[in-house]
C-alpha positions in Angstrom: 0.0 0.0 0.0 2.8 2.4 0.9 4.5 1.5 -2.4 1.3 2.3 -4.3 1.0 5.6 -2.5 4.6 6.5 -3.3 4.0 5.9 -7.0 0.9 8.1 -7.0 2.8 10.9 -5.3 5.6 10.6 -7.9 3.2 10.9 -10.7 1.7 14.0 -9.2 5.1 15.6 -8.8 6.1 14.8 -12.3 2.9 16.3 -13.6 3.5 19.5 -11.8 7.1 19.7 -13.1 6.4 19.1 -16.7 2.9 20.6 -17.2 4.0 24.3 -16.8 1.9 26.7 -18.8 0.7 24.8 -21.9 0.1 28.0 -23.7 3.5 29.5 -23.0 5.9 29.6 -26.0 8.9 27.3 -25.7 12.4 27.1 -27.2 12.8 25.6 -30.6 14.2 22.3 -29.4 11.6 21.6 -26.7 9.3 18.7 -27.4 5.6 19.3 -27.0 2.3 17.7 -28.0 1.8 17.2 -31.8 -0.8 18.8 -33.9 -2.5 16.6 -36.4 -2.5 19.1 -39.3 -0.4 22.1 -40.2 -3.5 24.0 -41.3 -4.9 26.3 -38.7 -8.3 25.5 -37.3 -8.9 29.1 -36.5 -7.0 32.4 -36.9 -5.0 33.2 -33.8 -6.0 36.2 -31.6 -2.8 38.0 -32.7 -4.0 38.1 -36.3 -6.6 40.9 -35.7 -8.1 43.3 -38.2 -4.9 45.3 -38.4 -3.1 42.3 -40.0 -3.2 40.7 -43.4 -4.3 37.0 -43.2 -2.1 34.8 -45.3 -2.2 31.1 -44.3 0.9 29.8 -46.1 3.7 27.4 -45.4 7.3 28.5 -45.8 10.9 27.5 -45.3 13.1 29.5 -42.9 16.2 31.5 -44.0 19.0 31.8 -41.5 19.4 30.7 -37.9 19.0 32.0 -34.4 15.8 34.0 -35.3 14.0 35.1 -32.2 10.3 34.8 -31.9 8.7 37.9 -30.3 5.4 38.8 -28.6 4.5 41.4 -31.1 5.3 42.6 -34.7 8.4 44.6 -34.1 11.9 44.5 -32.6 10.7 46.5 -29.6 8.5 43.6 -28.4 10.0 41.2 -25.9 11.5 37.9 -27.0 9.4 34.9 -25.8 11.0 33.1 -23.0 10.9 29.3 -22.8 10.0 28.8 -19.2 10.6 25.1 -19.1 14.0 25.2 -20.8 15.0 28.1 -18.6 14.0 26.2 -15.5 16.0 23.1 -16.6 19.1 24.9 -17.8 19.1 27.6 -15.0 19.7 30.3 -17.6 17.2 32.3 -19.6 16.3 30.5 -22.9 14.3 32.0 -25.7 12.2 30.6 -28.5 14.0 30.7 -31.9 13.7 29.2 -35.3 16.3 28.4 -38.0 16.7 26.7 -41.4 16.0 23.3 -39.9 12.3 24.3 -39.5 9.3 24.9 -41.7 6.6 27.3 -40.5 3.0 28.1 -41.2 2.4 31.9 -41.5 -1.0 32.9 -40.3 -0.8 36.7 -40.9 1.6 39.6 -41.5 1.9 43.2 -40.3 4.5 45.8 -41.0 7.1 43.4 -42.3 6.5 40.9 -39.5 4.8 37.5 -39.7 2.9 35.6 -37.0 4.1 32.0 -37.4 4.0 28.6 -35.8 6.5 25.7 -36.5 5.0 22.7 -38.3 8.2 20.8 -39.1 9.6 19.2 -37.1 6.3 18.3 -35.5 7.3 18.3 -31.9 7.3 22.1 -31.3 4.0 22.7 -33.2 2.1 23.8 -30.1 4.9 25.9 -28.5 6.8 27.7 -31.2 4.4 30.5 -32.0 4.8 34.2 -32.3 6.2 37.1 -34.5 9.3 37.0 -36.6 10.6 39.3 -39.3 9.1 38.3 -42.6 12.5 38.6 -44.3 13.5 35.4 -42.7 10.8 33.4 -44.5 11.5 32.1 -48.0 8.5 33.8 -49.6 9.4 32.9 -53.2 6.6 30.4 -53.0 4.2 28.6 -50.7 5.9 25.3 -50.4 2.8 23.3 -49.8 3.6 19.6 -50.0 6.5 19.9 -52.5 9.2 17.4 -51.3 11.9 19.4 -53.1 11.0 22.8 -51.5 13.6 22.4 -48.7 16.3 21.5 -51.3 15.7 24.1 -54.1 15.7 27.9 -53.7 12.4 29.5 -54.7 14.3 31.7 -57.1 16.3 28.9 -58.7 13.5 27.7 -61.2 12.2 31.2 -62.1 10.8 30.7 -65.6 12.3 32.4 -68.7 9.8 34.7 -70.3 9.8 36.6 -73.6 9.5 39.9 -71.8 12.2 39.2 -69.2 14.6 37.3 -71.4 13.8 38.3 -75.0 17.3 37.6 -76.4 17.5 34.2 -74.8 14.1 33.2 -76.2 14.5 34.6 -79.7 18.2 34.0 -80.4 19.2 31.3 -77.9 21.0 29.3 -80.6 22.8 32.2 -82.2 25.0 33.4 -79.4 22.7 35.3 -77.2 22.4 34.8 -73.5 20.3 36.6 -70.9 22.0 39.6 -69.4 21.5 38.2 -65.9 24.3 35.7 -66.5 26.8 38.6 -67.0 28.1 40.3 -63.9 27.8 43.8 -65.2 28.6 45.5 -61.9 32.2 46.1 -62.9 34.7 45.9 -65.7 37.0 43.2 -64.4 40.1 44.7 -65.9 43.1 43.4 -64.0 41.3 42.7 -60.7 42.1 39.1 -59.9 39.1 38.9 -57.6 36.6 40.3 -60.1 35.8 36.9 -61.5 35.5 35.4 -58.1 33.4 38.0 -56.3 29.9 39.1 -57.4 29.6 42.8 -58.0 26.5 42.8 -55.7 28.3 41.1 -52.9 30.0 44.3 -51.7 27.1 46.7 -52.4 27.8 49.5 -49.9 25.7 50.1 -46.8 23.7 53.3 -47.2 21.5 55.2 -44.8 18.5 54.6 -47.0 19.0 50.8 -47.4 20.5 50.0 -44.0 19.3 52.7 -41.5 19.9 50.5 -38.4 23.3 49.4 -39.5 24.4 53.0 -40.1 22.9 54.2 -36.8 24.8 51.5 -34.9 28.1 51.3 -36.8 28.3 54.6 -38.6 31.5 55.7 -36.9 33.3 52.6 -38.4 31.5 52.5 -41.7 34.5 53.0 -44.0 36.5 50.4 -42.0 33.5 48.0 -42.3 33.4 48.3 -46.1 37.1 47.6 -46.3 36.9 44.6 -44.0 33.9 43.2 -46.0 36.1 43.2 -49.1 39.0 41.7 -47.3 36.8 38.9 -45.9 35.6 38.1 -49.4 39.2 38.0 -50.7 40.4 35.8 -47.9 37.5 33.4 -48.6 38.5 33.2 -52.2 42.2 32.8 -51.4 41.5 30.0 -49.0 40.4 27.8 -51.9 37.2 26.9 -50.0 35.0 29.5 -51.7 34.6 29.2 -55.5 32.6 32.4 -55.9 31.5 35.0 -53.4 27.8 35.7 -53.4 27.6 37.8 -50.2 30.0 39.4 -47.8 28.2 41.0 -44.9 28.5 42.3 -41.4 27.0 39.9 -38.9 24.8 42.1 -36.7 23.9 39.2 -34.4 27.6 38.7 -33.4 29.0 42.2 -33.8 29.5 45.0 -31.4 31.0 48.4 -32.2 34.3 47.2 -30.7 34.3 43.8 -32.2 33.1 43.3 -35.7 32.2 39.9 -37.2 31.6 39.1 -40.9 30.2 36.2 -42.9 30.7 35.2 -46.5 28.4 33.0 -48.5 29.7 31.1 -51.6 28.2 29.6 -54.7 29.5 26.1 -53.6 27.2 26.3 -50.5 30.1 27.2 -48.1 29.7 29.8 -45.4 32.7 31.4 -43.7 32.8 33.6 -40.6 35.7 35.9 -39.8 36.0 38.6 -37.1 38.0 41.8 -37.6 41.0 40.5 -35.8 41.3 37.4 -37.9 40.9 39.5 -41.1 43.6 42.0 -40.0 46.0 39.1 -39.1 45.3 37.2 -42.2 44.4 34.1 -40.1 43.7 30.7 -41.5 40.2 30.5 -43.0 37.9 27.7 -41.9 34.4 27.1 -43.4 31.4 26.4 -41.2 31.4 22.9 -42.7 34.9 22.3 -41.5 34.0 23.5 -38.0 30.7 21.6 -37.9 30.0 18.6 -35.7 30.0 15.1 -37.3 27.5 12.5 -36.3 29.7 10.5 -34.1 31.0 13.5 -32.1 27.6 15.0 -31.7 26.1 11.7 -30.5 28.9 11.1 -28.0 28.5 14.7 -26.6 24.7 14.4 -26.4 24.8 11.0 -24.6 27.2 12.5 -22.1 25.0 15.5 -21.6 22.0 13.2 -20.9 23.9 11.2 -18.3 25.2 14.4 -16.7 21.7 15.5 -16.1 20.2 12.2 -15.0 19.5 11.6 -11.3 20.9 8.1 -11.6 23.3 8.1 -14.6 24.0 4.4 -14.4 20.3 3.6 -14.9 19.9 5.7 -18.1 19.0 3.6 -21.2 19.6 5.6 -24.4 17.9 4.4 -27.6 20.9 4.8 -29.9 19.4 3.0 -33.0 15.7 3.4 -33.4 15.3 6.4 -31.1 18.0 8.7 -32.6 17.8 11.1 -35.5 20.6 13.4 -36.9 20.2 16.5 -39.1 22.8 18.9 -40.5 21.5 22.1 -42.1 23.0 23.2 -45.4 25.1 26.3 -45.5 25.0 27.0 -41.7 25.9 23.4 -40.9 24.0 23.6 -37.6 23.3 20.1 -36.2 20.1 18.9 -34.5 20.3 15.5 -32.8 17.4 13.9 -31.1 17.8 11.0 -28.8 15.1 9.0 -26.9 16.1 7.6 -23.5 14.6 6.2 -20.3 15.7 7.3 -16.9 14.6 6.4 -13.3 13.2 9.0 -10.9 13.8 9.0 -7.1 11.1 6.4 -6.6 12.8 4.0 -9.1 10.1 4.5 -11.7 11.4 4.5 -15.3 10.3 7.5 -17.3 10.6 8.0 -21.1 12.3 11.2 -22.3 13.5 12.8 -25.5 16.7 14.9 -25.6 17.3 17.4 -28.3 20.9 18.6 -28.7 21.9 21.6 -30.8 25.5 22.0 -32.1 26.6 25.1 -33.9 29.9 24.9 -35.8 32.9 25.4 -33.5 30.7 25.9 -30.4 29.8 23.8 -27.4 26.4 22.1 -27.8 23.2 22.8 -25.9 20.6 20.3 -24.7 16.8 20.3 -24.0 15.1 17.4 -22.3 11.4 16.8 -22.3 9.2 13.8 -21.3 8.4 11.5 -24.2 4.8 10.7 -25.0 
């Protein structure tokens, strides 16, 4: 009888710990109950008469994109209460290019979204993000190739847009878009390796926030952008520079960071000190976590957080999934495991480990249904 009473008490305690606020947003990696369909049953309260209802599914561009309480950067980032409680530091909901979202509505360049793929954060990852981080080239619907092909890649040739290609394609004509007309390459050895648009200068009209924050170092920033692109080319790891930009997420006025994207799907990060020293260039792919290392680190993190590490049973075969995002090479590793509580009852959990290139991983643990 005492044993039965102990088990009942344990279940009540676990329910209190993991129930939390079911309506509260959670960090990207937190596992929650699944939704049976990505299509919204009703428009959320946030999508009022001041918004434009859309109802479309999109891929996400970039990583570390914070989800906010309202349509603007002045609104608070949504805190993941459960993850914060577990990790003892403030954790926020964010999305990246490993997720697909359903956009319910838009307002002033912001979108109210909810994650639909992967399915485990469907009921938690909801809120406002800047619309520019959604690949709005098309509503991806059920297209299995949508996460593999850029929305702009198959833009159709038209007589109006490409008259010479259509009319004279077999007599030496090509569409002007295939000629980099931003510059006469002359004797510049980098001109054939760096797009003329990659180093378009930051202007007050086009980049007001950047100018306001970094204006005192603007000329230096432009010089460092070019040098970063040249270093990427010289490294032999970047075949053709598409973009060379200041990283606002990582930079401060006293410590500038830059990223370079290449045609061969490589991304390179360099800070101002590495650029000035001419340091060795490493791509994000080179710095990224491989499957074996990520799995070992995630398993150790699980045991470090277990009440009885020796009693942890990790499902390393059927209960494990590994995903590495293209370009950013961020890794998401999910591992199912069972662990015993103080009463000796075995409880099923799922751990989600995130590994950014060259950085220590993070882990979220949630009860498994």
